[in-house]
Amino acid sequence: MGKKSSDINSNPSYKDVECLEESGMREVSVIGVGMTPFGKFPERNVLEFGVEACFKAIKDANMDPKFIQVAYAGHARTGQLQGRECGIGQSVLWELGITGIPISSVGNFCSSGSTAFREAWIAVASGMYDVALAMGVEQLSVRLGKGRPLTSDGIELLTSLGFVPATFFANLAVRHMYEYGTTKEQMALVAVKNRKNACFNPYAQYQEEVTMEEVLGSPMIVYPLTLFSCCPTGDGGAAAVLCSKEIAKRFRSDPIDVAACALSSGVYQKKKDYTTLFVTKEAARQAYEFSGISPEDVDVAEVHDCFSISELVHYEDLGFCKKGEGGRMIETGATNIDGKVAVNPSGGLLSKGHPLGATGMAQVAEIVWQLRGEAKGRQVENPNVGLTHCAGGFQESLELAEVSSCTVLLFKK
Amino acid sequence: MENGIKKVLEITVSDNRGKIEKRSRVVREGLFDWPSENPSLVGARCKKCKEVFFPKRFICPICFQEDTLEEIHLSRKGKLYTFCILERGPMGFDPPYAVGYIDLPEGVRIYSILTEADMKKLEIGMEMELVIESIRKTSDGEEIIGYKFKPVL
């Protein structure tokens, strides 16, 4: 996974497989997942989301909590919003009687939860620990300036010049429309599909369908992105228990294997092409090479649909379709629940909302349920390989730069 | 242009004890010449690899050597690469306003607020020109001076 491609801008070579045996790491399984409903709960305490999610995940693993040896907590804005830069993991697990073990916080923008998952995976894969817990929590309903676009962390200068995450993706959308003829209707289809899927997800913040007309006719936030083209914020928590594959069946008969956990940061490129997230291409390249899985093998994926255009670009950058074909791909129905690769059967961020640190862990929960065959009403037919993708944060750069963090995780039955 | 400069420079007022209070400041020192009658953005060029950066950097990330960067003044005109229009803005901003990216002849693609927020008057590839003006006002009334690009008509 440490291997670097000589030319980041060329298409990744999926043949160049660096397999698990060569890396000297152990195989790791997920044996328990849990999450809270996502929504806006300003009356609750941020720790409650973690306690509920971790309790559910440990129960789902049929495990005595004393087996947990190490834990990582992902959260992105609890420092700024709640005065909790550190200590979320310790306080959550304290409530559950899990004390004394190494616990630390992981902050990595929208990828905070999935980065915590990757840390837990490394801890077990390295052989240092047998059982690890990863959680993600966030509570955005307590923020000031509700009803305005959420600003991003870590970009003081850009923010002072009127930049918000929505402008990054709106600028991208305009350029994608210009270069590839992507239409507003194709972008709107992302929201229509994901909101339809969410009707069967009891954890989603919004569980009602929207029509194309409603998406296009909802108030403009940042042209060309309308209200229903932007994910809502939200509160929530999600967690997973990981262990070495060797011991997984002691706890559950149906462990899900972790095939790869890749993390990348923004890739520097002069006069960057604004229709591609190289951060996604790089994480995908690492994950596919490490696992030997190719994009064609992926049956179900939870991708970071922070805005409608984002999902179309992720199809392209994850290798689900050719560059520029994202808009046409959704039109064919290839990413519906019964399509070639089901994307966001949970409803995605557009329906669940985006409690930053919890998002990546909720994606893991959905993929584990899908691979177990437990996703009632939104179940993909007999999937073998699942993928999760998170991308977020921005570089403090006035030259066109990249999203700052991206994880691509691969799972198989 | 000259009038514009004067206007910004004169935004200093006395408080009730007669003390002169500065009522405007640049968004960040060193991004552009100011005050100036012919302001431009200030970037850096690497003497070794000739790469140009905006804003100035500590070190050329390509050559990774000390003392290879020299300050340069960037062209005042460039081409619009992409844009979007905010109908809802973050705290302190007054929508609608547009932001986008400008391609400068030196080979940098830079973020900027645009003076024009009417979609019908913006087009990818159109020529744009630098202006220095107030970009917002803080809650206590201080003007923040930044750079913008405006369509060349």
XYZ file of C-alpha atoms in Angstrom:
566
model
C 0.000 0.000 0.000
C 3.016 2.273 0.459
C 3.856 1.853 -3.191
C 3.641 5.022 -5.243
C 2.639 5.179 -8.854
C 5.275 6.856 -11.019
C 2.706 9.031 -12.749
C -0.299 9.899 -10.664
C -2.145 11.376 -13.626
C -2.020 8.259 -15.757
C -4.732 5.680 -15.408
C -4.020 3.332 -12.548
C -2.911 -0.127 -13.553
C -5.199 -2.654 -11.926
C -2.974 -5.530 -13.022
C -0.116 -4.489 -10.792
C -1.315 -6.378 -7.750
C 0.452 -6.024 -4.437
C -1.260 -8.732 -2.481
C -1.770 -9.115 1.224
C 0.763 -11.928 1.691
C 3.579 -9.766 0.298
C 2.737 -6.933 2.654
C 3.287 -9.168 5.676
C -0.004 -8.066 7.215
C -2.737 -10.240 8.699
C -6.221 -10.580 7.322
C -8.845 -8.613 9.246
C -12.621 -9.067 9.523
C -15.512 -6.887 10.645
C -17.680 -8.754 13.148
C -19.926 -6.024 14.462
C -21.441 -2.745 13.283
C -23.963 -0.308 14.720
C -25.244 3.179 14.178
C -27.713 5.696 15.533
C -30.443 7.235 13.424
C -29.052 10.295 11.638
C -30.926 13.572 12.023
C -30.925 16.829 13.937
C -31.020 16.271 17.689
C -29.791 19.474 19.369
C -31.214 18.326 22.717
C -28.865 15.332 22.832
C -25.228 15.235 23.943
C -22.584 14.347 21.361
C -21.302 11.501 23.563
C -24.707 9.756 23.467
C -24.315 9.059 19.741
C -21.011 7.314 20.375
C -22.335 5.327 23.334
C -25.364 4.079 21.378
C -23.345 3.202 18.254
C -20.551 1.406 20.131
C -22.998 -0.517 22.332
C -24.868 -1.727 19.228
C -21.632 -2.682 17.406
C -20.256 -4.657 20.357
C -23.609 -6.449 20.845
C -23.700 -7.148 17.075
C -20.263 -8.778 17.451
C -21.604 -11.045 20.234
C -18.615 -9.885 22.210
C -17.789 -9.166 25.823
C -16.540 -5.547 25.839
C -13.433 -6.633 27.749
C -12.077 -8.160 24.509
C -11.671 -4.689 22.924
C -7.946 -3.920 23.036
C -7.651 -0.592 21.206
C -10.074 2.075 19.953
C -10.092 5.045 17.576
C -12.684 7.815 17.490
C -13.236 9.883 14.345
C -14.713 13.372 14.625
C -14.100 16.560 12.659
C -15.765 19.579 14.283
C -16.320 18.653 17.925
C -13.296 20.754 18.883
C -14.613 23.933 17.336
C -18.318 23.360 18.069
C -18.273 21.601 21.409
C -14.890 22.310 22.957
C -13.981 18.622 22.599
C -10.813 18.544 20.516
C -9.747 15.378 22.350
C -11.335 12.769 24.547
C -14.487 11.764 22.661
C -13.383 8.126 22.463
C -12.340 7.956 26.096
C -15.566 9.517 27.361
C -17.788 7.351 25.162
C -16.057 4.105 26.134
C -15.889 5.129 29.792
C -19.697 5.045 29.790
C -19.535 1.488 28.444
C -16.982 0.352 31.013
C -14.180 0.053 28.461
C -11.255 1.709 30.188
C -7.496 1.466 30.444
C -6.918 0.533 26.794
C -5.235 2.812 24.213
C -7.872 5.217 22.806
C -7.205 8.159 20.546
C -8.982 10.672 18.347
C -8.702 10.821 14.588
C -9.496 14.070 12.785
C -9.441 14.030 9.008
C -12.287 16.198 7.698
C -15.165 14.228 6.106
C -12.943 11.126 6.176
C -12.479 11.218 9.970
C -14.632 8.137 10.645
C -13.207 6.076 7.810
C -9.682 7.105 8.792
C -10.421 5.866 12.344
C -11.549 2.588 10.757
C -8.265 2.404 8.828
C -6.262 2.971 12.025
C -8.159 0.121 13.687
C -7.492 -2.075 10.640
C -3.748 -1.293 10.765
C -3.690 -2.059 14.498
C -5.087 -5.557 13.898
C -3.444 -6.230 10.516
C -0.023 -5.401 11.959
C -0.444 -8.121 14.567
C -0.156 -5.730 17.495
C -3.797 -6.207 18.556
C -6.419 -8.890 17.909
C -9.574 -6.844 18.481
C -10.118 -3.135 17.745
C -13.050 -0.741 17.786
C -13.579 2.236 15.467
C -16.255 4.872 15.934
C -17.307 8.119 14.301
C -19.472 10.795 15.919
C -20.567 14.334 15.151
C -23.231 16.819 16.193
C -23.651 19.699 13.759
C -27.131 20.811 14.888
C -25.520 22.893 17.632
C -23.567 25.071 15.195
C -24.126 28.786 14.707
C -25.233 30.060 11.307
C -27.755 27.328 10.665
C -29.400 27.621 7.248
C -26.172 28.917 5.756
C -23.675 26.719 3.912
C -21.319 24.936 6.308
C -17.786 26.319 6.142
C -14.827 23.971 6.160
C -12.114 23.531 8.751
C -8.469 24.296 8.019
C -8.851 26.919 5.259
C -8.842 30.255 7.040
C -7.729 32.313 4.023
C -10.092 30.689 1.501
C -12.999 31.011 3.937
C -12.228 34.696 4.420
C -12.553 35.014 0.619
C -16.079 33.570 0.563
C -15.242 29.930 -0.181
C -17.494 27.144 1.166
C -17.467 23.421 0.265
C -20.513 23.987 -1.957
C -18.538 26.452 -4.099
C -15.835 23.847 -4.708
C -18.356 21.364 -6.090
C -20.468 23.988 -7.891
C -17.333 25.224 -9.694
C -16.562 21.602 -10.543
C -20.105 21.048 -11.817
C -19.962 24.056 -14.161
C -16.659 22.826 -15.620
C -17.931 19.227 -15.905
C -21.022 20.484 -17.750
C -18.783 22.536 -20.058
C -16.305 19.743 -20.842
C -18.542 16.664 -20.942
C -22.044 17.984 -21.539
C -23.231 16.766 -18.141
C -26.738 18.102 -17.553
C -28.628 19.460 -14.549
C -31.117 16.624 -15.044
C -28.345 14.002 -14.786
C -27.101 15.618 -11.575
C -30.655 15.741 -10.199
C -31.021 11.999 -10.843
C -28.457 11.385 -8.083
C -30.763 12.975 -5.521
C -33.835 11.214 -6.961
C -32.128 7.787 -6.796
C -30.615 8.240 -3.346
C -33.768 9.646 -1.757
C -35.710 6.706 -3.210
C -33.235 4.235 -1.675
C -33.506 5.992 1.702
C -37.239 5.238 1.927
C -36.138 1.813 3.133
C -33.400 2.982 5.514
C -34.750 3.542 9.038
C -31.508 5.367 9.967
C -31.833 8.039 7.248
C -32.717 11.632 8.153
C -35.029 11.944 5.114
C -37.088 8.890 4.160
C -39.314 10.398 1.472
C -38.832 10.388 -2.281
C -38.208 13.552 -4.285
C -38.989 14.049 -7.980
C -36.693 15.489 -10.624
C -38.926 18.589 -10.749
C -38.615 19.050 -6.982
C -34.816 18.744 -7.094
C -34.488 21.221 -9.976
C -37.133 23.541 -8.528
C -35.837 23.653 -4.945
C -34.156 26.922 -3.890
C -30.786 27.628 -5.510
C -27.961 27.434 -2.963
C -24.889 27.823 -5.159
C -25.608 27.787 -8.889
C -25.925 25.141 -10.332
C -26.599 23.276 -7.050
C -30.111 23.503 -5.628
C -31.143 22.701 -2.046
C -31.923 19.034 -2.803
C -28.578 18.725 -4.611
C -26.714 19.493 -1.368
C -26.499 17.043 1.524
C -28.040 18.228 4.786
C -25.929 18.426 7.929
C -26.857 16.238 10.854
C -25.971 14.436 14.057
C -25.198 10.811 14.663
C -22.737 8.077 15.419
C -21.611 4.766 13.958
C -19.122 2.111 15.046
C -17.526 -1.181 14.031
C -15.651 -3.989 15.767
C -12.712 -5.479 13.858
C -10.639 -8.565 14.673
C -8.115 -10.858 13.034
C -9.759 -13.189 10.546
C -8.267 -16.103 12.475
C -10.514 -15.536 15.488
C -13.524 -13.920 13.766
C -15.696 -17.030 13.682
C -15.511 -17.364 17.450
C -17.845 -14.362 17.558
C -19.937 -14.548 14.386
C -20.496 -17.136 11.678
C -20.609 -14.483 8.951
C -17.588 -12.173 9.347
C -16.976 -9.706 6.520
C -13.362 -9.430 5.365
C -11.583 -6.101 5.011
C -9.865 -6.345 1.623
C -8.164 -2.924 1.681
C -8.129 0.375 3.550
C -6.539 3.151 1.510
C -6.042 6.782 2.518
C -4.744 9.609 0.356
C -4.279 13.345 0.706
C -4.696 16.059 -1.923
C -2.432 15.574 -4.914
C -0.444 18.620 -6.084
C -0.896 19.351 -9.746
C -0.163 22.536 -11.666
C -3.319 23.875 -13.346
C -5.279 20.985 -11.966
C -8.025 19.462 -14.089
C -11.148 20.423 -12.150
C -13.321 17.555 -13.385
C -11.366 14.852 -11.511
C -10.546 14.317 -7.846
C -7.039 12.873 -8.015
C -7.297 12.239 -4.290
C -10.024 9.667 -5.109
C -8.104 8.172 -8.016
C -5.054 7.739 -5.793
C -6.933 6.091 -2.894
C -8.787 3.851 -5.360
C -5.541 2.857 -7.055
C -4.026 1.879 -3.691
C -7.122 -0.075 -2.625
C -7.522 -1.965 -5.914
C -3.817 -2.823 -6.081
C -3.654 -3.962 -2.480
C -6.692 -6.220 -2.742
C -6.439 -7.418 -6.334
C -10.071 -6.335 -6.694
C -10.945 -4.369 -9.828
C -13.702 -1.758 -10.217
C -15.744 -4.240 -12.276
C -15.827 -6.581 -9.254
C -17.578 -4.059 -6.989
C -21.250 -4.988 -6.472
C -22.279 -2.300 -3.986
C -20.710 1.031 -3.039
C -21.357 3.809 -0.553
C -19.764 6.937 -2.015
C -19.430 10.493 -0.758
C -22.425 12.227 -2.398
C -21.981 15.483 -0.484
C -23.454 17.174 -3.577
C -25.238 15.593 -6.531
C -22.362 16.293 -8.953
C -19.923 14.619 -6.530
C -21.439 11.167 -7.009
C -21.146 11.386 -10.816
C -17.474 12.370 -10.583
C -16.822 9.555 -8.089
C -18.198 6.991 -10.594
C -15.487 8.159 -12.966
C -12.643 8.426 -10.464
C -13.431 5.068 -8.822
C -13.316 3.422 -12.263
C -17.025 2.491 -12.453
C -17.227 4.265 -15.840
C -15.006 6.195 -18.248
C -13.999 9.808 -17.648
C -16.859 12.147 -18.480
C -19.451 9.343 -18.565
C -20.796 9.786 -15.007
C -23.940 11.605 -16.118
C -24.743 9.021 -18.761
C -24.035 6.166 -16.329
C -26.765 7.215 -13.887
C -29.241 7.637 -16.767
C -28.831 3.954 -17.704
C -29.793 2.850 -14.183
C -26.441 1.081 -13.751
C -26.094 2.459 -10.217
C -29.618 1.614 -9.042
C -30.042 -1.090 -6.406
C -30.630 -3.613 -9.201
C -27.896 -2.142 -11.429
C -24.376 -3.289 -12.327
C -22.938 -1.536 -9.265
C -25.488 -0.338 -6.704
C -24.361 3.070 -5.419
C -25.603 4.477 -2.127
C -28.354 1.954 -1.318
C -28.482 3.599 2.152
C -29.612 6.847 0.542
C -26.160 8.370 0.813
C -25.302 11.669 2.429
C -28.081 13.360 0.422
C -30.674 11.422 2.463
C -28.938 10.498 5.710
C -27.318 13.885 6.216
C -23.629 14.352 6.831
C -22.520 14.291 10.466
C -18.928 14.567 9.274
C -17.050 12.136 11.532
C -19.898 9.609 11.612
C -20.402 9.437 7.841
C -17.515 7.112 6.965
C -18.416 4.663 9.721
C -22.099 4.661 8.681
C -20.963 3.724 5.171
C -19.071 0.752 6.660
C -22.188 -0.326 8.581
C -24.295 -0.223 5.397
C -21.782 -2.261 3.379
C -21.505 -4.874 6.145
C -25.321 -5.173 6.279
C -25.444 -5.441 2.472
C -22.788 -8.184 2.353
C -24.552 -10.085 5.152
C -27.888 -9.720 3.345
C -29.449 -7.758 6.209
C -30.395 -4.507 4.403
C -34.145 -5.002 4.422
C -36.063 -3.257 1.625
C -32.888 -1.859 0.016
C -30.906 -5.116 -0.227
C -28.668 -5.560 -3.279
C -29.015 -9.082 -4.661
C -26.288 -11.324 -3.273
C -23.313 -8.927 -3.361
C -19.776 -10.246 -2.838
C -17.667 -7.104 -2.904
C -18.475 -3.730 -1.308
C -16.693 -0.381 -1.383
C -16.885 2.760 0.745
C -15.528 6.142 -0.313
C -15.162 9.371 1.662
C -13.518 12.581 0.486
C -13.379 15.942 2.169
C -11.532 18.947 3.466
C -9.616 21.441 1.353
C -6.038 22.642 1.051
C -5.279 26.205 2.188
C -4.323 27.191 -1.346
C -5.470 29.972 -3.661
C -4.272 27.989 -6.655
C -6.824 25.371 -7.652
C -6.104 22.522 -5.277
C -7.595 19.266 -4.176
C -9.849 17.813 -1.591
C -7.569 17.100 1.397
C -8.446 13.560 2.442
C -9.899 10.493 0.808
C -10.459 6.930 1.946
C -11.419 3.962 -0.189
C -12.229 0.825 1.804
C -12.954 -2.557 0.205
C -14.892 -5.407 1.820
C -15.703 -8.932 0.697
C -17.785 -11.836 1.956
C -9.538 53.682 -10.390
C -7.882 56.548 -8.551
C -11.176 57.496 -6.957
C -11.633 53.920 -5.803
C -8.275 53.924 -4.031
C -9.013 57.227 -2.362
C -12.339 55.952 -1.129
C -10.804 52.925 0.552
C -7.884 54.841 2.031
C -10.215 57.420 3.508
C -12.266 54.900 5.441
C -10.718 55.876 8.761
C -12.930 57.496 11.365
C -12.500 58.968 14.792
C -14.117 57.304 17.785
C -15.770 59.489 20.456
C -12.456 60.083 22.247
C -10.934 61.471 19.065
C -8.637 58.487 18.569
C -8.122 57.532 14.927
C -9.383 54.047 14.332
C -8.467 52.055 11.242
C -11.663 51.003 9.513
C -10.271 48.892 6.727
C -7.646 46.215 6.345
C -6.459 43.870 3.650
C -7.647 40.285 3.895
C -4.019 39.150 4.180
C -0.779 41.121 3.908
C 1.393 40.239 0.944
C -1.280 38.894 -1.424
C -1.303 42.038 -3.570
C 0.289 45.516 -3.671
C -1.808 47.877 -1.657
C -2.222 50.766 -1.628
C -1.124 51.152 -5.220
C -2.372 52.967 -8.292
C -1.746 49.913 -10.436
C -2.093 46.976 -8.048
C -1.261 43.408 -8.974
C -1.234 40.069 -7.242
C 2.118 39.084 -5.767
C 3.374 35.573 -6.425
C 6.689 33.791 -6.521
C 8.748 32.214 -9.283
C 11.380 29.538 -8.777
C 14.653 30.631 -10.356
C 15.571 26.989 -10.902
C 12.471 25.285 -12.341
C 10.667 28.520 -13.408
C 7.397 27.371 -11.807
C 5.137 30.217 -10.640
C 3.079 30.138 -7.440
C 0.337 32.260 -5.883
C 0.514 33.341 -3.160
C 4.231 33.344 -2.305
C 5.488 30.129 -0.762
C 8.228 29.402 1.747
C 10.004 27.021 -0.590
C 9.601 25.654 -4.100
C 7.873 22.293 -3.541
C 9.386 20.934 -6.748
C 13.067 21.857 -6.173
C 12.987 21.726 -2.344
C 15.991 24.050 -2.019
C 16.529 27.256 -0.098
C 16.562 30.652 -1.799
C 15.236 29.663 -5.214
C 12.037 31.722 -5.020
C 11.802 35.313 -6.204
C 8.826 37.618 -5.845
C 6.947 38.432 -9.046
C 3.942 40.532 -9.950
C 1.318 38.523 -11.774
C -0.554 39.649 -14.888
C -3.659 41.683 -14.192
C -5.636 39.891 -16.887
C -6.570 36.249 -17.261
C -9.278 33.911 -18.519
C -12.272 32.531 -16.613
C -11.788 28.753 -16.140
C -14.976 28.047 -14.166
C -17.395 29.852 -11.871
C -20.419 29.463 -9.621
C -22.899 31.835 -7.986
C -23.735 31.796 -4.288
C -27.386 32.534 -3.565
C -26.800 31.663 0.104
C -23.591 32.865 1.670
C -21.534 32.100 4.746
C -21.515 34.511 7.714
C -20.311 37.987 6.796
C -21.016 37.722 3.078
C -23.880 39.269 1.222
C -25.207 37.017 -1.556
C -25.620 36.767 -4.451
C -21.946 36.798 -5.351
C -19.883 34.698 -7.706
C -16.547 32.964 -7.234
C -14.465 31.084 -9.747
C -11.012 30.254 -11.004
C -8.917 32.414 -13.325
C -6.120 31.164 -15.573
C -3.264 33.665 -15.575
C -0.655 33.709 -18.369
C 2.060 32.724 -15.845
C 0.482 29.258 -15.620
C -1.428 29.544 -12.345
C -5.127 28.775 -11.963
C -6.332 30.860 -9.033
C -9.418 31.242 -6.871
C -11.132 34.616 -6.901
C -14.344 36.371 -6.050
C -15.904 37.839 -9.225
C -17.477 41.298 -9.454
C -20.293 39.960 -11.645
C -22.983 37.692 -10.178
C -25.298 37.582 -13.199
C -25.004 34.166 -14.801
C -25.872 35.554 -18.226
C -22.822 37.802 -18.116
C -20.337 35.064 -17.181
C -18.872 32.605 -19.636
C -16.016 30.119 -19.396
C -13.022 31.426 -21.366
C -13.933 35.133 -21.140
C -11.255 37.695 -20.352
C -11.150 38.910 -16.757
C -9.290 41.747 -15.066
C -8.048 42.235 -11.508
C -9.669 44.768 -9.185
C -8.884 45.479 -5.527
C -11.902 46.426 -3.453
C -13.924 45.693 -0.345
C -15.059 42.067 -0.223
C -17.066 42.233 2.975
C -17.623 44.123 6.213
C -17.010 42.623 9.631
C -19.733 42.734 12.297
C -18.086 45.823 13.831
C -18.072 47.666 10.525
C -14.511 47.107 9.365
C -14.065 46.839 5.593
C -12.032 43.856 4.425
C -10.099 44.652 1.248
C -9.438 41.771 -1.109
C -8.947 41.011 -4.763
C -11.637 40.241 -7.317
C -11.770 39.697 -11.052
C -14.221 41.480 -13.309
C -15.232 40.709 -16.898
C -13.394 42.803 -19.505
C -16.092 44.331 -21.670
